[in-house]
Amino acid sequence: MATAPATLERVARMSFGQVYPLYITKLERKGRTKAELDEVITWLTGFDTEAIAQHVADQTTFADFFERSNLHQNASLITGVICGVRVEEIEEPLMQQVRYLDKLVDELAKGKAMEKVLRS
């Protein structure tokens, strides 16, 4: 599925540092922790906790965040629907990577076991 160019541009310019606290809030409301969020981000991107904090502080754009990441070899195992779209059918790599992260956060919030979230 193709993403509209204007939407793709908006997402690319969006700051990871602005979205990260929203992820934390969502997860904490559901009884999950910031440490669990960081574990998921580390698994997906290869960034450690310090690197994640630096990206938040630097207000790194999603485009730069994922460009600098080392996407996990099993990221393609992330499937399902997010915002009404199947993540495995998203054509643009950046949009798919952002939706991978969204999907992992949603799975955590829904109470899935970490082993299942991390495709172990």
CSV table of N, CA, C and O in Angstrom, one decimal:
chain,number,residue,atom,x,y,z
A,1,MET,N,0.8,-1.2,0.0
A,1,MET,CA,0.0,0.0,0.0
A,1,MET,C,0.9,1.2,0.0
A,1,MET,O,1.8,1.4,0.8
A,2,ALA,N,0.6,2.1,-0.9
A,2,ALA,CA,1.4,3.4,-1.0
A,2,ALA,C,0.9,4.4,0.0
A,2,ALA,O,-0.3,4.5,0.3
A,3,THR,N,1.8,5.2,0.5
A,3,THR,CA,1.4,6.3,1.4
A,3,THR,C,1.5,7.6,0.6
A,3,THR,O,2.4,7.8,-0.3
A,4,ALA,N,0.5,8.5,0.8
A,4,ALA,CA,0.5,9.8,0.2
A,4,ALA,C,1.8,10.5,0.4
A,4,ALA,O,2.3,10.5,1.6
A,5,PRO,N,2.4,11.2,-0.6
A,5,PRO,CA,3.7,11.9,-0.4
A,5,PRO,C,3.7,12.9,0.7
A,5,PRO,O,4.7,13.0,1.5
A,6,ALA,N,2.6,13.6,0.9
A,6,ALA,CA,2.5,14.7,1.9
A,6,ALA,C,2.6,14.0,3.3
A,6,ALA,O,3.2,14.5,4.2
A,7,THR,N,1.9,12.9,3.4
A,7,THR,CA,1.9,12.1,4.7
A,7,THR,C,3.3,11.6,5.0
A,7,THR,O,3.8,11.7,6.1
A,8,LEU,N,4.0,11.0,4.0
A,8,LEU,CA,5.3,10.5,4.1
A,8,LEU,C,6.3,11.6,4.6
A,8,LEU,O,7.1,11.4,5.5
A,9,GLU,N,6.2,12.7,3.9
A,9,GLU,CA,7.1,13.9,4.3
A,9,GLU,C,6.8,14.3,5.7
A,9,GLU,O,7.8,14.6,6.5
A,10,ARG,N,5.6,14.4,6.1
A,10,ARG,CA,5.2,14.8,7.5
A,10,ARG,C,5.8,13.8,8.5
A,10,ARG,O,6.4,14.3,9.5
A,11,VAL,N,5.7,12.6,8.3
A,11,VAL,CA,6.2,11.5,9.2
A,11,VAL,C,7.7,11.6,9.2
A,11,VAL,O,8.3,11.5,10.3
A,12,ALA,N,8.4,11.8,8.1
A,12,ALA,CA,9.8,11.8,8.0
A,12,ALA,C,10.4,13.0,8.8
A,12,ALA,O,11.4,12.9,9.5
A,13,ARG,N,9.6,14.1,8.8
A,13,ARG,CA,10.1,15.3,9.6
A,13,ARG,C,9.7,15.3,11.1
A,13,ARG,O,10.2,16.0,11.9
A,14,MET,N,8.8,14.4,11.4
A,14,MET,CA,8.3,14.3,12.8
A,14,MET,C,9.5,13.9,13.7
A,14,MET,O,10.3,13.0,13.4
A,15,SER,N,9.5,14.5,14.9
A,15,SER,CA,10.6,14.2,15.9
A,15,SER,C,10.3,13.0,16.7
A,15,SER,O,9.3,12.9,17.3
A,16,PHE,N,11.3,12.1,16.7
A,16,PHE,CA,11.2,10.9,17.6
A,16,PHE,C,11.0,11.4,19.0
A,16,PHE,O,10.3,10.8,19.8
A,17,GLY,N,11.7,12.4,19.4
A,17,GLY,CA,11.7,13.0,20.8
A,17,GLY,C,10.3,13.5,21.2
A,17,GLY,O,10.0,13.5,22.4
A,18,GLN,N,9.5,13.8,20.2
A,18,GLN,CA,8.1,14.3,20.6
A,18,GLN,C,7.2,13.1,20.7
A,18,GLN,O,6.2,13.2,21.5
A,19,VAL,N,7.4,12.0,20.0
A,19,VAL,CA,6.6,10.9,20.0
A,19,VAL,C,6.9,9.9,21.2
A,19,VAL,O,6.0,9.3,21.8
A,20,TYR,N,8.2,9.8,21.6
A,20,TYR,CA,8.6,8.9,22.6
A,20,TYR,C,7.9,9.1,23.9
A,20,TYR,O,7.4,8.1,24.5
A,21,PRO,N,7.7,10.3,24.4
A,21,PRO,CA,6.9,10.5,25.7
A,21,PRO,C,5.4,10.0,25.5
A,21,PRO,O,4.9,9.6,26.5
A,22,LEU,N,4.9,10.1,24.3
A,22,LEU,CA,3.5,9.6,24.1
A,22,LEU,C,3.5,8.1,24.2
A,22,LEU,O,2.5,7.5,24.7
A,23,TYR,N,4.5,7.4,23.7
A,23,TYR,CA,4.6,6.0,23.8
A,23,TYR,C,4.7,5.6,25.3
A,23,TYR,O,4.0,4.7,25.8
A,24,ILE,N,5.5,6.3,26.1
A,24,ILE,CA,5.7,6.1,27.5
A,24,ILE,C,4.3,6.2,28.2
A,24,ILE,O,3.9,5.3,29.0
A,25,THR,N,3.6,7.3,28.0
A,25,THR,CA,2.4,7.6,28.6
A,25,THR,C,1.4,6.4,28.3
A,25,THR,O,0.7,5.9,29.2
A,26,LYS,N,1.3,6.1,27.0
A,26,LYS,CA,0.4,5.0,26.6
A,26,LYS,C,0.7,3.7,27.4
A,26,LYS,O,-0.2,3.0,27.8
A,27,LEU,N,2.0,3.4,27.4
A,27,LEU,CA,2.3,2.1,28.1
A,27,LEU,C,2.1,2.1,29.6
A,27,LEU,O,1.7,1.1,30.2
A,28,GLU,N,2.5,3.2,30.2
A,28,GLU,CA,2.3,3.3,31.7
A,28,GLU,C,0.9,3.3,32.1
A,28,GLU,O,0.5,2.7,33.1
A,29,ARG,N,0.0,3.8,31.2
A,29,ARG,CA,-1.5,3.7,31.5
A,29,ARG,C,-1.9,2.2,31.5
A,29,ARG,O,-2.9,1.9,32.2
A,30,LYS,N,-1.2,1.4,30.8
A,30,LYS,CA,-1.5,0.0,30.7
A,30,LYS,C,-0.7,-0.9,31.6
A,30,LYS,O,-0.7,-2.1,31.4
A,31,GLY,N,0.1,-0.3,32.5
A,31,GLY,CA,0.9,-1.0,33.4
A,31,GLY,C,2.2,-1.5,32.9
A,31,GLY,O,2.9,-2.3,33.6
A,32,ARG,N,2.7,-1.0,31.8
A,32,ARG,CA,4.0,-1.3,31.3
A,32,ARG,C,4.9,-0.2,31.6
A,32,ARG,O,4.6,0.8,32.2
A,33,THR,N,6.2,-0.4,31.4
A,33,THR,CA,7.2,0.5,31.8
A,33,THR,C,8.1,1.1,30.7
A,33,THR,O,8.1,0.6,29.6
A,34,LYS,N,8.8,2.2,31.0
A,34,LYS,CA,9.7,2.9,30.1
A,34,LYS,C,10.8,1.9,29.7
A,34,LYS,O,11.2,1.8,28.6
A,35,ALA,N,11.2,1.1,30.7
A,35,ALA,CA,12.3,0.1,30.5
A,35,ALA,C,11.8,-0.9,29.4
A,35,ALA,O,12.6,-1.3,28.5
A,36,GLU,N,10.6,-1.3,29.4
A,36,GLU,CA,10.0,-2.2,28.4
A,36,GLU,C,10.0,-1.6,27.1
A,36,GLU,O,10.3,-2.2,26.0
A,37,LEU,N,9.6,-0.3,27.0
A,37,LEU,CA,9.6,0.4,25.8
A,37,LEU,C,11.0,0.5,25.2
A,37,LEU,O,11.2,0.2,24.0
A,38,ASP,N,12.0,0.8,26.0
A,38,ASP,CA,13.4,0.9,25.6
A,38,ASP,C,13.9,-0.5,25.1
A,38,ASP,O,14.6,-0.5,24.1
A,39,GLU,N,13.4,-1.5,25.7
A,39,GLU,CA,13.8,-2.9,25.3
A,39,GLU,C,13.3,-3.2,23.9
A,39,GLU,O,14.0,-3.7,23.0
A,40,VAL,N,12.1,-2.8,23.6
A,40,VAL,CA,11.5,-3.0,22.3
A,40,VAL,C,12.2,-2.1,21.3
A,40,VAL,O,12.5,-2.6,20.2
A,41,ILE,N,12.5,-0.9,21.6
A,41,ILE,CA,13.2,0.0,20.6
A,41,ILE,C,14.6,-0.5,20.4
A,41,ILE,O,15.0,-0.5,19.2
A,42,THR,N,15.3,-1.0,21.4
A,42,THR,CA,16.6,-1.6,21.3
A,42,THR,C,16.5,-2.8,20.3
A,42,THR,O,17.4,-2.9,19.4
A,43,TRP,N,15.6,-3.6,20.6
A,43,TRP,CA,15.4,-4.8,19.7
A,43,TRP,C,15.2,-4.4,18.2
A,43,TRP,O,15.9,-4.9,17.3
A,44,LEU,N,14.3,-3.5,18.0
A,44,LEU,CA,14.0,-3.1,16.6
A,44,LEU,C,15.2,-2.3,16.0
A,44,LEU,O,15.5,-2.6,14.8
A,45,THR,N,15.8,-1.4,16.7
A,45,THR,CA,16.7,-0.5,16.0
A,45,THR,C,18.2,-0.7,16.3
A,45,THR,O,19.1,-0.2,15.6
A,46,GLY,N,18.5,-1.5,17.4
A,46,GLY,CA,19.9,-1.7,17.8
A,46,GLY,C,20.4,-0.6,18.7
A,46,GLY,O,21.6,-0.7,19.1
A,47,PHE,N,19.7,0.5,18.9
A,47,PHE,CA,20.1,1.5,19.8
A,47,PHE,C,20.0,1.1,21.3
A,47,PHE,O,19.0,0.5,21.6
A,48,ASP,N,21.0,1.4,22.1
A,48,ASP,CA,20.9,1.1,23.5
A,48,ASP,C,20.2,2.3,24.2
A,48,ASP,O,19.8,3.3,23.5
A,49,THR,N,20.0,2.1,25.5
A,49,THR,CA,19.2,3.1,26.2
A,49,THR,C,19.8,4.5,26.1
A,49,THR,O,19.0,5.5,26.0
A,50,GLU,N,21.1,4.6,26.2
A,50,GLU,CA,21.8,5.9,26.1
A,50,GLU,C,21.5,6.5,24.7
A,50,GLU,O,21.3,7.7,24.6
A,51,ALA,N,21.6,5.7,23.7
A,51,ALA,CA,21.4,6.3,22.3
A,51,ALA,C,20.0,6.7,22.1
A,51,ALA,O,19.7,7.8,21.5
A,52,ILE,N,19.0,6.0,22.7
A,52,ILE,CA,17.6,6.4,22.6
A,52,ILE,C,17.4,7.7,23.3
A,52,ILE,O,16.8,8.6,22.7
A,53,ALA,N,18.0,7.9,24.5
A,53,ALA,CA,17.9,9.1,25.2
A,53,ALA,C,18.5,10.3,24.5
A,53,ALA,O,18.0,11.4,24.5
A,54,GLN,N,19.6,10.0,23.8
A,54,GLN,CA,20.3,11.0,23.0
A,54,GLN,C,19.4,11.5,21.8
A,54,GLN,O,19.3,12.6,21.5
A,55,HIS,N,18.8,10.5,21.1
A,55,HIS,CA,17.9,10.8,20.0
A,55,HIS,C,16.7,11.6,20.5
A,55,HIS,O,16.2,12.6,19.8
A,56,VAL,N,16.2,11.3,21.7
A,56,VAL,CA,15.1,12.1,22.3
A,56,VAL,C,15.5,13.5,22.6
A,56,VAL,O,14.9,14.5,22.2
A,57,ALA,N,16.7,13.6,23.2
A,57,ALA,CA,17.2,15.0,23.5
A,57,ALA,C,17.5,15.8,22.3
A,57,ALA,O,17.3,17.0,22.3
A,58,ASP,N,18.0,15.1,21.2
A,58,ASP,CA,18.4,15.8,20.0
A,58,ASP,C,17.2,16.1,19.1
A,58,ASP,O,17.4,16.8,18.1
A,59,GLN,N,16.0,15.6,19.5
A,59,GLN,CA,14.8,15.7,18.7
A,59,GLN,C,15.1,15.2,17.2
A,59,GLN,O,14.7,15.8,16.2
A,60,THR,N,15.7,14.1,17.1
A,60,THR,CA,16.0,13.4,15.9
A,60,THR,C,14.7,13.2,15.1
A,60,THR,O,13.8,12.7,15.7
A,61,THR,N,14.7,13.5,13.8
A,61,THR,CA,13.5,13.1,13.0
A,61,THR,C,13.4,11.6,12.8
A,61,THR,O,14.4,10.9,12.9
A,62,PHE,N,12.2,11.2,12.5
A,62,PHE,CA,12.1,9.7,12.3
A,62,PHE,C,12.9,9.3,11.1
A,62,PHE,O,13.5,8.2,11.1
A,63,ALA,N,13.1,10.1,10.1
A,63,ALA,CA,13.9,9.8,8.9
A,63,ALA,C,15.3,9.5,9.4
A,63,ALA,O,15.9,8.5,9.0
A,64,ASP,N,15.9,10.4,10.2
A,64,ASP,CA,17.3,10.2,10.6
A,64,ASP,C,17.4,9.1,11.6
A,64,ASP,O,18.4,8.3,11.6
A,65,PHE,N,16.4,9.0,12.5
A,65,PHE,CA,16.4,7.9,13.5
A,65,PHE,C,16.5,6.5,12.9
A,65,PHE,O,17.4,5.7,13.2
A,66,PHE,N,15.6,6.3,11.9
A,66,PHE,CA,15.7,5.0,11.2
A,66,PHE,C,16.8,4.8,10.3
A,66,PHE,O,17.3,3.7,10.1
A,67,GLU,N,17.3,5.9,9.7
A,67,GLU,CA,18.4,5.8,8.8
A,67,GLU,C,19.7,5.4,9.6
A,67,GLU,O,20.5,4.7,9.1
A,68,ARG,N,19.8,5.9,10.8
A,68,ARG,CA,20.9,5.5,11.7
A,68,ARG,C,20.8,4.2,12.4
A,68,ARG,O,21.8,3.7,13.0
A,69,SER,N,19.6,3.6,12.3
A,69,SER,CA,19.4,2.4,13.1
A,69,SER,C,19.9,1.2,12.3
A,69,SER,O,20.2,1.2,11.1
A,70,ASN,N,20.0,0.1,13.0
A,70,ASN,CA,20.4,-1.2,12.4
A,70,ASN,C,19.2,-2.1,12.7
A,70,ASN,O,19.1,-2.8,13.7
A,71,LEU,N,18.2,-2.1,11.8
A,71,LEU,CA,16.9,-2.8,11.9
A,71,LEU,C,17.2,-4.3,12.2
A,71,LEU,O,18.0,-4.9,11.5
A,72,HIS,N,16.5,-4.8,13.2
A,72,HIS,CA,16.6,-6.2,13.5
A,72,HIS,C,16.3,-7.1,12.3
A,72,HIS,O,15.3,-6.8,11.6
A,73,GLN,N,17.0,-8.2,12.2
A,73,GLN,CA,16.8,-9.1,11.1
A,73,GLN,C,15.4,-9.7,11.1
A,73,GLN,O,14.9,-10.1,10.0
A,74,ASN,N,14.7,-9.8,12.2
A,74,ASN,CA,13.4,-10.3,12.3
A,74,ASN,C,12.3,-9.3,12.3
A,74,ASN,O,11.1,-9.6,12.5
A,75,ALA,N,12.6,-8.0,11.9
A,75,ALA,CA,11.6,-7.0,11.9
A,75,ALA,C,10.5,-7.3,10.9
A,75,ALA,O,9.3,-7.0,11.1
A,76,SER,N,10.8,-8.0,9.8
A,76,SER,CA,9.8,-8.4,8.8
A,76,SER,C,8.8,-9.4,9.4
A,76,SER,O,7.8,-9.6,8.8
A,77,LEU,N,9.1,-9.9,10.5
A,77,LEU,CA,8.1,-10.8,11.2
A,77,LEU,C,7.0,-10.0,11.9
A,77,LEU,O,6.0,-10.6,12.3
A,78,ILE,N,7.1,-8.7,12.0
A,78,ILE,CA,6.1,-7.9,12.5
A,78,ILE,C,5.0,-7.7,11.5
A,78,ILE,O,5.2,-7.2,10.4
A,79,THR,N,3.8,-8.3,11.8
A,79,THR,CA,2.7,-8.2,10.9
A,79,THR,C,1.5,-7.8,11.7
A,79,THR,O,1.5,-7.7,12.9
A,80,GLY,N,0.4,-7.5,10.9
A,80,GLY,CA,-0.8,-7.1,11.5
A,80,GLY,C,-1.2,-5.7,11.1
A,80,GLY,O,-0.6,-5.1,10.2
A,81,VAL,N,-2.3,-5.2,11.7
A,81,VAL,CA,-2.9,-4.0,11.3
A,81,VAL,C,-2.6,-2.9,12.3
A,81,VAL,O,-2.7,-3.1,13.5
A,82,ILE,N,-2.2,-1.8,11.8
A,82,ILE,CA,-2.0,-0.6,12.6
A,82,ILE,C,-2.6,0.6,11.8
A,82,ILE,O,-2.4,0.8,10.6
A,83,CYS,N,-3.5,1.3,12.5
A,83,CYS,CA,-4.2,2.5,11.8
A,83,CYS,C,-4.9,2.0,10.6
A,83,CYS,O,-4.9,2.7,9.5
A,84,GLY,N,-5.5,0.8,10.6
A,84,GLY,CA,-6.2,0.3,9.5
A,84,GLY,C,-5.4,-0.2,8.3
A,84,GLY,O,-6.0,-0.5,7.2
A,85,VAL,N,-4.1,-0.3,8.4
A,85,VAL,CA,-3.2,-0.7,7.3
A,85,VAL,C,-2.4,-1.9,7.8
A,85,VAL,O,-1.8,-1.9,8.9
A,86,ARG,N,-2.3,-2.9,7.0
A,86,ARG,CA,-1.4,-4.0,7.3
A,86,ARG,C,0.1,-3.6,7.1
A,86,ARG,O,0.5,-3.1,6.1
A,87,VAL,N,0.8,-3.7,8.2
A,87,VAL,CA,2.2,-3.2,8.1
A,87,VAL,C,3.1,-4.0,7.1
A,87,VAL,O,4.0,-3.3,6.5
A,88,GLU,N,2.8,-5.2,6.8
A,88,GLU,CA,3.6,-5.9,5.8
A,88,GLU,C,3.3,-5.5,4.4
A,88,GLU,O,4.0,-5.8,3.5
A,89,GLU,N,2.2,-4.7,4.2
A,89,GLU,CA,1.9,-4.2,2.9
A,89,GLU,C,2.3,-2.8,2.6
A,89,GLU,O,2.0,-2.3,1.5
A,90,ILE,N,2.9,-2.2,3.6
A,90,ILE,CA,3.3,-0.8,3.4
A,90,ILE,C,4.6,-0.7,2.5
A,90,ILE,O,5.5,-1.5,2.7
A,91,GLU,N,4.5,0.1,1.4
A,91,GLU,CA,5.6,0.1,0.4
A,91,GLU,C,6.8,0.9,0.8
A,91,GLU,O,7.9,0.5,0.4
A,92,GLU,N,6.6,2.0,1.4
A,92,GLU,CA,7.7,2.9,1.7
A,92,GLU,C,8.5,2.4,3.0
A,92,GLU,O,7.9,2.3,4.0
A,93,PRO,N,9.8,2.2,2.9
A,93,PRO,CA,10.5,1.6,4.0
A,93,PRO,C,10.4,2.5,5.3
A,93,PRO,O,10.2,1.9,6.3
A,94,LEU,N,10.5,3.8,5.2
A,94,LEU,CA,10.4,4.6,6.4
A,94,LEU,C,9.1,4.4,7.1
A,94,LEU,O,9.0,4.2,8.3
A,95,MET,N,8.0,4.5,6.3
A,95,MET,CA,6.7,4.4,6.9
A,95,MET,C,6.5,3.0,7.5
A,95,MET,O,5.9,2.9,8.6
A,96,GLN,N,7.0,2.0,6.8
A,96,GLN,CA,6.9,0.7,7.4
A,96,GLN,C,7.7,0.5,8.7
A,96,GLN,O,7.2,-0.1,9.7
A,97,GLN,N,8.8,1.1,8.8
A,97,GLN,CA,9.6,1.1,10.0
A,97,GLN,C,8.9,1.8,11.1
A,97,GLN,O,8.9,1.3,12.3
A,98,VAL,N,8.4,3.0,10.9
A,98,VAL,CA,7.6,3.7,11.9
A,98,VAL,C,6.4,2.9,12.3
A,98,VAL,O,6.1,2.8,13.5
A,99,ARG,N,5.7,2.2,11.4
A,99,ARG,CA,4.6,1.4,11.8
A,99,ARG,C,5.0,0.1,12.5
A,99,ARG,O,4.3,-0.4,13.3
A,100,TYR,N,6.2,-0.4,12.2
A,100,TYR,CA,6.7,-1.5,13.0
A,100,TYR,C,6.8,-1.1,14.5
A,100,TYR,O,6.4,-1.8,15.4
A,101,LEU,N,7.4,0.1,14.7
A,101,LEU,CA,7.5,0.6,16.1
A,101,LEU,C,6.1,0.8,16.7
A,101,LEU,O,5.9,0.4,17.9
A,102,ASP,N,5.2,1.4,16.0
A,102,ASP,CA,3.9,1.6,16.5
A,102,ASP,C,3.2,0.2,16.9
A,102,ASP,O,2.6,0.1,17.9
A,103,LYS,N,3.4,-0.8,16.0
A,103,LYS,CA,2.8,-2.1,16.2
A,103,LYS,C,3.4,-2.7,17.5
A,103,LYS,O,2.7,-3.3,18.3
A,104,LEU,N,4.7,-2.6,17.7
A,104,LEU,CA,5.3,-3.2,18.9
A,104,LEU,C,4.8,-2.5,20.1
A,104,LEU,O,4.5,-3.2,21.2
A,105,VAL,N,4.7,-1.2,20.1
A,105,VAL,CA,4.1,-0.4,21.2
A,105,VAL,C,2.7,-0.9,21.5
A,105,VAL,O,2.3,-1.1,22.7
A,106,ASP,N,1.9,-1.0,20.5
A,106,ASP,CA,0.5,-1.5,20.7
A,106,ASP,C,0.5,-2.9,21.3
A,106,ASP,O,-0.4,-3.1,22.2
A,107,GLU,N,1.3,-3.8,20.8
A,107,GLU,CA,1.3,-5.1,21.4
A,107,GLU,C,1.7,-5.1,22.9
A,107,GLU,O,1.1,-5.8,23.7
A,108,LEU,N,2.7,-4.3,23.2
A,108,LEU,CA,3.0,-4.1,24.6
A,108,LEU,C,1.8,-3.6,25.4
A,108,LEU,O,1.5,-4.1,26.5
A,109,ALA,N,1.2,-2.6,24.9
A,109,ALA,CA,0.1,-2.0,25.6
A,109,ALA,C,-1.1,-3.0,25.8
A,109,ALA,O,-1.8,-2.9,26.8
A,110,LYS,N,-1.2,-3.9,24.9
A,110,LYS,CA,-2.3,-4.9,25.0
A,110,LYS,C,-1.9,-6.0,25.9
A,110,LYS,O,-2.7,-7.0,26.1
A,111,GLY,N,-0.7,-6.0,26.5
A,111,GLY,CA,-0.4,-7.0,27.5
A,111,GLY,C,0.3,-8.2,26.9
A,111,GLY,O,0.5,-9.2,27.7
A,112,LYS,N,0.8,-8.2,25.7
A,112,LYS,CA,1.5,-9.3,25.1
A,112,LYS,C,2.8,-9.6,25.9
A,112,LYS,O,3.4,-8.6,26.3
A,113,ALA,N,3.2,-10.8,26.0
A,113,ALA,CA,4.5,-11.1,26.6
A,113,ALA,C,5.6,-10.6,25.8
A,113,ALA,O,5.5,-10.6,24.6
A,114,MET,N,6.7,-10.2,26.5
A,114,MET,CA,7.8,-9.6,25.8
A,114,MET,C,8.4,-10.5,24.8
A,114,MET,O,8.8,-10.1,23.7
A,115,GLU,N,8.4,-11.8,25.1
A,115,GLU,CA,9.0,-12.8,24.1
A,115,GLU,C,8.2,-12.8,22.8
A,115,GLU,O,8.8,-12.9,21.8
A,116,LYS,N,6.9,-12.6,22.9
A,116,LYS,CA,6.1,-12.6,21.7
A,116,LYS,C,6.3,-11.3,20.9
A,116,LYS,O,6.4,-11.3,19.7
A,117,VAL,N,6.4,-10.2,21.7
A,117,VAL,CA,6.6,-8.9,21.1
A,117,VAL,C,7.9,-8.8,20.3
A,117,VAL,O,7.9,-8.3,19.2
A,118,LEU,N,8.9,-9.4,20.9
A,118,LEU,CA,10.2,-9.4,20.3
A,118,LEU,C,10.5,-10.5,19.3
A,118,LEU,O,11.6,-10.8,18.8
A,119,ARG,N,9.4,-11.3,18.9
A,119,ARG,CA,9.5,-12.3,17.9
A,119,ARG,C,10.5,-13.3,18.3
A,119,ARG,O,11.3,-13.8,17.4
A,120,SER,N,10.6,-13.7,19.6
A,120,SER,CA,11.6,-14.7,20.0
A,120,SER,C,11.1,-16.1,19.9
A,120,SER,O,10.0,-16.4,20.1
